[in-house]
Short mmCIF file of C-alpha atoms and ligand atoms in Angstrom, two decimals:
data_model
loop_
_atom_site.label_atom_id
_atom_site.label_comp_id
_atom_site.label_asym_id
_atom_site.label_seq_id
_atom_site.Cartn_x
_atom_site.Cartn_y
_atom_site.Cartn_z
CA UNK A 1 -55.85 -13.91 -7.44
CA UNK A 2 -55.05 -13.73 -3.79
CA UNK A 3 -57.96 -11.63 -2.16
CA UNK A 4 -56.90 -8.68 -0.58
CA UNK A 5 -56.36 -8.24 2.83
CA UNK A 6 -58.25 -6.04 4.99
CA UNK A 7 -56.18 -2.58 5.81
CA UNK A 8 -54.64 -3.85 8.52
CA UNK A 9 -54.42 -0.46 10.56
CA UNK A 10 -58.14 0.13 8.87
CA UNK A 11 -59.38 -0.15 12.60
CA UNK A 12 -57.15 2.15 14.15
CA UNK A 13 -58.30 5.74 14.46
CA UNK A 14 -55.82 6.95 11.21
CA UNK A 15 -53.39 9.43 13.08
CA UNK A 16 -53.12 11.45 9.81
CA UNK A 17 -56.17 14.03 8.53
CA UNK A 18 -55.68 12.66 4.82
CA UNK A 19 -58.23 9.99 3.60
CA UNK A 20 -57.01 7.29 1.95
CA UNK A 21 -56.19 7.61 -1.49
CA UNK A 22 -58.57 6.74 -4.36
CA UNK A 23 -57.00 7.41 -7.61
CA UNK A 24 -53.64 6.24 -7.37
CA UNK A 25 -51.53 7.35 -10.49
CA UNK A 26 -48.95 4.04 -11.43
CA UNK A 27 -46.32 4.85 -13.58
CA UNK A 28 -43.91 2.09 -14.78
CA UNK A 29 -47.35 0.35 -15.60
CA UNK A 30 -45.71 -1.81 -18.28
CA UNK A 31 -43.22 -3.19 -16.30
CA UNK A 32 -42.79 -6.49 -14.57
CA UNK A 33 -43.78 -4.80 -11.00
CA UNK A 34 -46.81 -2.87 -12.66
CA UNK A 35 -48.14 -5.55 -14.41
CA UNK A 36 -48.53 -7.09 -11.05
CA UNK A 37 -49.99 -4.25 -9.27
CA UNK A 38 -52.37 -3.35 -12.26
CA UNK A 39 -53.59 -6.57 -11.95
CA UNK A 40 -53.90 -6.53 -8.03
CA UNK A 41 -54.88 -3.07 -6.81
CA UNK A 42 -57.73 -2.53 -8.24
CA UNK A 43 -58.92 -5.32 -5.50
CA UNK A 44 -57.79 -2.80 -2.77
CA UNK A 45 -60.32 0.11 -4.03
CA UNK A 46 -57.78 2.03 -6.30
CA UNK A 47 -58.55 3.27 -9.17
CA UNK A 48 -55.58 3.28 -11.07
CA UNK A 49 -54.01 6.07 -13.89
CA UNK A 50 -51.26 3.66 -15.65
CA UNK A 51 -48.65 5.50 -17.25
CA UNK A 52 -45.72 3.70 -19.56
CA UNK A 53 -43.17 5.47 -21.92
CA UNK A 54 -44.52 2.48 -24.17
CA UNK A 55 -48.00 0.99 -24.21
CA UNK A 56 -49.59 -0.54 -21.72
CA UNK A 57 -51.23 -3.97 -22.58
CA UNK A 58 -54.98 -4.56 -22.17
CA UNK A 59 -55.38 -0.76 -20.76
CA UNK A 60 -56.69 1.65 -23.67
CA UNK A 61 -57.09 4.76 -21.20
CA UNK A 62 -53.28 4.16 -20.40
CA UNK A 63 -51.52 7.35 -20.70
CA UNK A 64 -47.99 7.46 -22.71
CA UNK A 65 -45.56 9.59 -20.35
CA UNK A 66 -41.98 10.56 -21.13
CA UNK A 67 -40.52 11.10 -17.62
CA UNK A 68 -37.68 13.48 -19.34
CA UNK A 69 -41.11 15.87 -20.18
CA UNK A 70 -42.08 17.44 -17.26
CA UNK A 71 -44.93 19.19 -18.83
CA UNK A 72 -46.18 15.70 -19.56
CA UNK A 73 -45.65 14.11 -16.13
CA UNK A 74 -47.30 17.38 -14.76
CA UNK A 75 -50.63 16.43 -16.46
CA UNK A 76 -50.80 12.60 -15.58
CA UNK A 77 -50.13 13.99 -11.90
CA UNK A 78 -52.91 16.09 -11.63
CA UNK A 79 -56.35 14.86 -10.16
CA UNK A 80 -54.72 11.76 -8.71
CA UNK A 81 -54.41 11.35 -4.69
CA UNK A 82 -51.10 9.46 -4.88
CA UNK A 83 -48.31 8.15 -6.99
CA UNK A 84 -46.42 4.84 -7.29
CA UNK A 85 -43.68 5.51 -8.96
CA UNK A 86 -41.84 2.67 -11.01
CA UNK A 87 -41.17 4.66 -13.72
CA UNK A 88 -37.73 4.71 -15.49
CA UNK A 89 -35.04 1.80 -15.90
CA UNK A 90 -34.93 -1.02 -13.75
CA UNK A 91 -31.79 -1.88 -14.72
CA UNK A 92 -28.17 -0.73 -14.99
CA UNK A 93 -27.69 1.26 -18.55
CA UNK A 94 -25.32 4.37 -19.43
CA UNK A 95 -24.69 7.15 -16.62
CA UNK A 96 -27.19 9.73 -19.49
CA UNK A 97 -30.02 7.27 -19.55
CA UNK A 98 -30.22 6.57 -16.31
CA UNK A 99 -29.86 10.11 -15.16
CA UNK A 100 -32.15 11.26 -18.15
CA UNK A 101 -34.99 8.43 -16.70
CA UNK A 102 -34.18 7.87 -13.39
CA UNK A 103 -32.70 11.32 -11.70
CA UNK A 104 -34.79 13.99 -13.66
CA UNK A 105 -37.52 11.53 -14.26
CA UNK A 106 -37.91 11.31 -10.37
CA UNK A 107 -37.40 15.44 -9.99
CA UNK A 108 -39.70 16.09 -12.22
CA UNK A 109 -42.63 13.43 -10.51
CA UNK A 110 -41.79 14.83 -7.28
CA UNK A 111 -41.90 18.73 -8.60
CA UNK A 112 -45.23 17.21 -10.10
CA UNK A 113 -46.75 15.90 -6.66
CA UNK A 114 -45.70 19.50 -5.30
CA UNK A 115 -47.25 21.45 -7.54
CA UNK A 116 -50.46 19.37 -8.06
CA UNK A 117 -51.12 19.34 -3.91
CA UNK A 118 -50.78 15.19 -4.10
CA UNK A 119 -49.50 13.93 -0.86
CA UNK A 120 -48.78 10.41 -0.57
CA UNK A 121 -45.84 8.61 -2.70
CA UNK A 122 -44.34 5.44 -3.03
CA UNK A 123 -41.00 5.08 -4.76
CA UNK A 124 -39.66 2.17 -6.00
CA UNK A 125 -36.03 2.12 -4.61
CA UNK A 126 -34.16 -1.17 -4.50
CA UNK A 127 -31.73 -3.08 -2.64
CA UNK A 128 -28.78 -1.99 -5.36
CA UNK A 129 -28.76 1.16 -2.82
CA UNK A 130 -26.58 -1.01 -0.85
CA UNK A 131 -25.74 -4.04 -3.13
CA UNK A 132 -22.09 -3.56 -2.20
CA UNK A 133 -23.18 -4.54 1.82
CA UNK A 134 -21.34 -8.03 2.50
CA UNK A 135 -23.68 -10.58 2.57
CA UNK A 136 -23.56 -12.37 6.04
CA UNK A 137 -21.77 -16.05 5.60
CA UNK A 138 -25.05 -17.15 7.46
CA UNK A 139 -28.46 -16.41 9.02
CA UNK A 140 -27.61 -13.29 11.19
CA UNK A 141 -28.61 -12.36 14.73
CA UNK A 142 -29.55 -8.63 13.38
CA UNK A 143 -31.61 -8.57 10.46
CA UNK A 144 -30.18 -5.70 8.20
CA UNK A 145 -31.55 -2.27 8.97
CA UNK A 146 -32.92 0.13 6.89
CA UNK A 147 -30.06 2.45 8.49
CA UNK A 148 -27.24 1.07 6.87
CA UNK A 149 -25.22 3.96 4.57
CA UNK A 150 -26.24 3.79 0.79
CA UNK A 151 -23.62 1.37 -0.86
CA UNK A 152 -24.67 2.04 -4.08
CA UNK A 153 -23.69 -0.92 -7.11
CA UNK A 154 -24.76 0.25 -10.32
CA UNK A 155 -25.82 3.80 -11.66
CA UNK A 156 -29.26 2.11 -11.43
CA UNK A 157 -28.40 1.62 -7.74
CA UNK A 158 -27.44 5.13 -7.54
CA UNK A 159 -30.28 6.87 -9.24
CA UNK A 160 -32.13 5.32 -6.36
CA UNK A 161 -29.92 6.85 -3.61
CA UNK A 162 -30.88 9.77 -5.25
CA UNK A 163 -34.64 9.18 -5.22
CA UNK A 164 -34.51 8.13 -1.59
CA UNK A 165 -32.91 11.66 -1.08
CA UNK A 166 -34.92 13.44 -3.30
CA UNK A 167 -38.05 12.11 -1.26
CA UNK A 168 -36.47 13.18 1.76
CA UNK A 169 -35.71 16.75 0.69
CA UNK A 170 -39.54 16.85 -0.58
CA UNK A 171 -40.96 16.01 3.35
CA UNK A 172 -39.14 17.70 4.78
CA UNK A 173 -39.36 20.97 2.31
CA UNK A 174 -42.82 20.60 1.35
CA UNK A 175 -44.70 17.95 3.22
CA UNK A 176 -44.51 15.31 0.44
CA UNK A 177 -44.84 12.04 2.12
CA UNK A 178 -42.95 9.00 0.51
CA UNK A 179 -42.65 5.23 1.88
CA UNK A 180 -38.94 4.69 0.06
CA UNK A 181 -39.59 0.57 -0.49
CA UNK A 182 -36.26 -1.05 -1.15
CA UNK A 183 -37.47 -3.87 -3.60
CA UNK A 184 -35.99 -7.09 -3.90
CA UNK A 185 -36.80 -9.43 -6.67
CA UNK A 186 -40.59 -9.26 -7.62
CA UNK A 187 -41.10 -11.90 -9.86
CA UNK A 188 -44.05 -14.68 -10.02
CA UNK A 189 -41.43 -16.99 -8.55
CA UNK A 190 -37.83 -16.54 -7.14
CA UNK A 191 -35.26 -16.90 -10.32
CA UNK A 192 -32.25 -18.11 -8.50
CA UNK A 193 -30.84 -18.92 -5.41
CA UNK A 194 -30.11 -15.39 -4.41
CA UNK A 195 -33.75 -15.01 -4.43
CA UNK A 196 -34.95 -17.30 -1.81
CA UNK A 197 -33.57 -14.80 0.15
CA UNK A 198 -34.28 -11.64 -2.10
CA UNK A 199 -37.96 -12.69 -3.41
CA UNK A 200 -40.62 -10.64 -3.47
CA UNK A 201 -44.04 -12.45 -4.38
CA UNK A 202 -46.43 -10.73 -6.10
CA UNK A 203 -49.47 -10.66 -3.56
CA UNK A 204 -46.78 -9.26 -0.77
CA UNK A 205 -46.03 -6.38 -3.36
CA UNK A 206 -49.41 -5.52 -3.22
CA UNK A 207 -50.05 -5.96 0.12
CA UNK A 208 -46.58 -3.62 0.90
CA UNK A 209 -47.50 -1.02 -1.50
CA UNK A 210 -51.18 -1.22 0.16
CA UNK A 211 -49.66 -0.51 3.26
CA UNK A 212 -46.97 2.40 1.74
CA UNK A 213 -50.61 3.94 0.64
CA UNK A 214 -52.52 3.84 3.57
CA UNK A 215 -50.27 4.13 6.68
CA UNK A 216 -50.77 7.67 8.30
CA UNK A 217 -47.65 10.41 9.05
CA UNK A 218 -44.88 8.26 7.02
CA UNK A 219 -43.22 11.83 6.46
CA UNK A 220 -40.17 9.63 4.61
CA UNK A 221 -39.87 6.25 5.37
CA UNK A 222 -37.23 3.49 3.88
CA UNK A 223 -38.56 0.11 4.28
CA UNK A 224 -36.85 -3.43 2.55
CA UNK A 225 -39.57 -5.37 0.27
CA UNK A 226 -38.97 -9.04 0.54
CA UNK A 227 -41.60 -11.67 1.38
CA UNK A 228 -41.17 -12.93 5.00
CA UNK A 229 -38.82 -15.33 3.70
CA UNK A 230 -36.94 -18.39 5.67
CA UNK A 231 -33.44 -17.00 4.64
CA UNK A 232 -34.20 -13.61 4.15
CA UNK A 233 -32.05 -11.23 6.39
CA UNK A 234 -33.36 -7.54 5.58
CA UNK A 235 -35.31 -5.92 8.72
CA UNK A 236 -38.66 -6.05 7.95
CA UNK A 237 -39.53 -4.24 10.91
CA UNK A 238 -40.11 -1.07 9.22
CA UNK A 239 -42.84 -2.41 6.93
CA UNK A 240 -44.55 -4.11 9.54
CA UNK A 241 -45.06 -1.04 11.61
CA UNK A 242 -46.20 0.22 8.36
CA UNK A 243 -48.76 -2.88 8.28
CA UNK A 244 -47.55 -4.66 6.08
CA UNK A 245 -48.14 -8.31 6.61
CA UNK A 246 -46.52 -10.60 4.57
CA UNK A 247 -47.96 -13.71 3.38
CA UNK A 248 -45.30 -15.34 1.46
CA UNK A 249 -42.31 -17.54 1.84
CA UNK A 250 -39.69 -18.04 -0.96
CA UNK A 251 -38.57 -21.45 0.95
CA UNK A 252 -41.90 -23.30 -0.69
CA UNK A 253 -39.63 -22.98 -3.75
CA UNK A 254 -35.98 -23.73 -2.17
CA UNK A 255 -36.33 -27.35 -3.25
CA UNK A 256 -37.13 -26.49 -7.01
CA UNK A 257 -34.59 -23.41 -6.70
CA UNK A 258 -31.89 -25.69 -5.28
CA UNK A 259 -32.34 -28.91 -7.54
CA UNK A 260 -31.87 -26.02 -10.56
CA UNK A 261 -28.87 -23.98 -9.23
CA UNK A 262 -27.77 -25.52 -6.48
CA UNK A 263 -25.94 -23.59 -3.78
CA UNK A 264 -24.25 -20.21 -3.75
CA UNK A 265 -20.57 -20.76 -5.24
CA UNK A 266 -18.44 -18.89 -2.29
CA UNK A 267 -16.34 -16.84 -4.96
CA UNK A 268 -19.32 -15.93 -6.28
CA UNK A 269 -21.09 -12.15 -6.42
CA UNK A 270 -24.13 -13.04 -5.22
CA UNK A 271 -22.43 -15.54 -2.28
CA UNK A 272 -20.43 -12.41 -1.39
CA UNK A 273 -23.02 -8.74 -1.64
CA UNK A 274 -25.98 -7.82 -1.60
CA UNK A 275 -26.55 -6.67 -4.56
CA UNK A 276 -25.37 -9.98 -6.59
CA UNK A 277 -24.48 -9.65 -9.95
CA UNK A 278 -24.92 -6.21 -10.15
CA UNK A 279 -21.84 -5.53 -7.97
CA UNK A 280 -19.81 -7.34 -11.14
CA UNK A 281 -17.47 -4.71 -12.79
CA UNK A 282 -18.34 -4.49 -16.58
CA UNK A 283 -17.19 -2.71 -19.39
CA UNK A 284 -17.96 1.15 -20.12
CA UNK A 285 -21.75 1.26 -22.07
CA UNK A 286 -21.86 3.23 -24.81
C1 15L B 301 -33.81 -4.64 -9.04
O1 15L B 301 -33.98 -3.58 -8.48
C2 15L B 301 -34.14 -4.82 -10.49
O2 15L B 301 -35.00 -3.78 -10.96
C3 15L B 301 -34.77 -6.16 -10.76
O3 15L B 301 -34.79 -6.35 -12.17
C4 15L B 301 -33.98 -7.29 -10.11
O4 15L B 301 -32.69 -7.36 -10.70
C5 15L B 301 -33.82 -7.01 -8.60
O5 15L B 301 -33.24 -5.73 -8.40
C6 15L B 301 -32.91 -8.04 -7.92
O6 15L B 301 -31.92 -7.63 -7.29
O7 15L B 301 -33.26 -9.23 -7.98
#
């Protein structure tokens, strides 16, 4: 396991009055992007409250949360100094499920946090916020900023407008603070060709969410979560001035990637948005 690296603004005089957090509640534990963080946070000093609406492997004081109860997501809240949420589908379903996981599941975390007195959040938004954004022919002068108007591809996509707005609402409301991180693809290796631009290594998520923990007066902030990739063209900017500090490079794989799926196909989804396949039109799930 990579070791951590030290808090890179750990030097600095922190601007905001709140230590850093200690017992970091992680819902989503049983997903792809908390098994990685389970397995790499606890190397940063958190302890970590997993939460799952199934079991979480290898973690017996896991907690089994419903996001729809928000009773239930009340008590895993409390006693915890922040929350990284991954909690709720990760991937396009019915408009009910993903509202009943994804849009009340986040209101009732964030009515949670407000109640309970926890002030740090990190939400796992995505890139299917805008996966209808045109994806540049080549390497552009501008990396894509953070800026640019939700363009939403899937109800998934959409639930996380919604997130990004409900954690804006919440700072400026009640003084919630959320680091929004657009996620690309966090997987132990890029997939696909898509994802040498897209990918997402698992150290960097740590390091990034490390970062969305620590960094003082974030009030809301949207930052992209890619690896500092060779063909990546999302602003990392924003998560820099964060301190994040990316170690990883999707390109080591290009070779491997390439000799697999070769290149984009031009007529392609994922030659022509952002968002890939998830931009394809399907048929009404029932
Ligand atoms: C996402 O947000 C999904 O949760 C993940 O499963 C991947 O599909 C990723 O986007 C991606 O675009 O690669």
């Amino acid at each position: 396991m990579t070791a951590p690296d030290p808090a890179p603004h750990a030097t600095a005089e922190p601007r905001s009055a709140h230590p850093a957090p200690r017992t970091v509640l992680l819902t989503g534990a049983a997903g792809g992007v908390g098994t990685f963080l389970r397995a790499s946070l606890p190397g940063y000093g958190y302890r970590l409250r997993c939460t799952d609406l199934v079991p979480v492997p290898d973690d017996p004081e896991a907690l089994t949360v419903d996001l729809r109860d928000p009773e239930a997501v009340r008590e895993a809240v409390r006693g915890t100094d922040a929350v990284v949420h991954l909690g709720g589908l990760s991937v396009e379903d019915t408009f009910d499920r993903i509202l009943d996981a994804n849009i009340r599941g986040a209101y009732h975390l964030y009515e949670a946090v407000r109640l309970e007195g926890v002030r740090r959040v990190v939400f796992a938004s995505s890139s299917h916020t805008i996966g209808f954004v045109p994806r540049p022919a080549q390497q552009p002068e501008q990396p894509l900023p953070v800026e640019t108007p939700h363009r939403p591809d899937t109800y998934y996509g959409l639930s996380k407008c919604f997130g990004e707005s409900l954690a804006s609402l919440y700072a400026d409301k009640y003084g919630v603070e959320t680091v929004s991180i657009r996620l690309g693809s966090c997987y132990a290796r890029p997939r696909d060709t898509r994802m040498l631009a897209t990918w997402l290594s698992p150290a960097d998520a740590a390091r990034l969410v490390h970062a969305a923990l620590t960094a003082p007066d974030v009030h809301h902030s949207v930052v992209y979560g890619i690896s500092a990739n060779t063909r990546g063209w999302w602003d990392l900017a924003p998560a820099r001035a964060l301190g994040y500090r990316p170690q990883d490079d999707a390109e080591v794989h290009a070779a491997e990637v390439l000799a697999e799926h070769g290149e984009l196909a031009p007529d392609s989804p994922e030659f022509r948005y952002l968002g890939g396949a998830f931009t394809r039109a399907e048929p009404q799930r029932r």
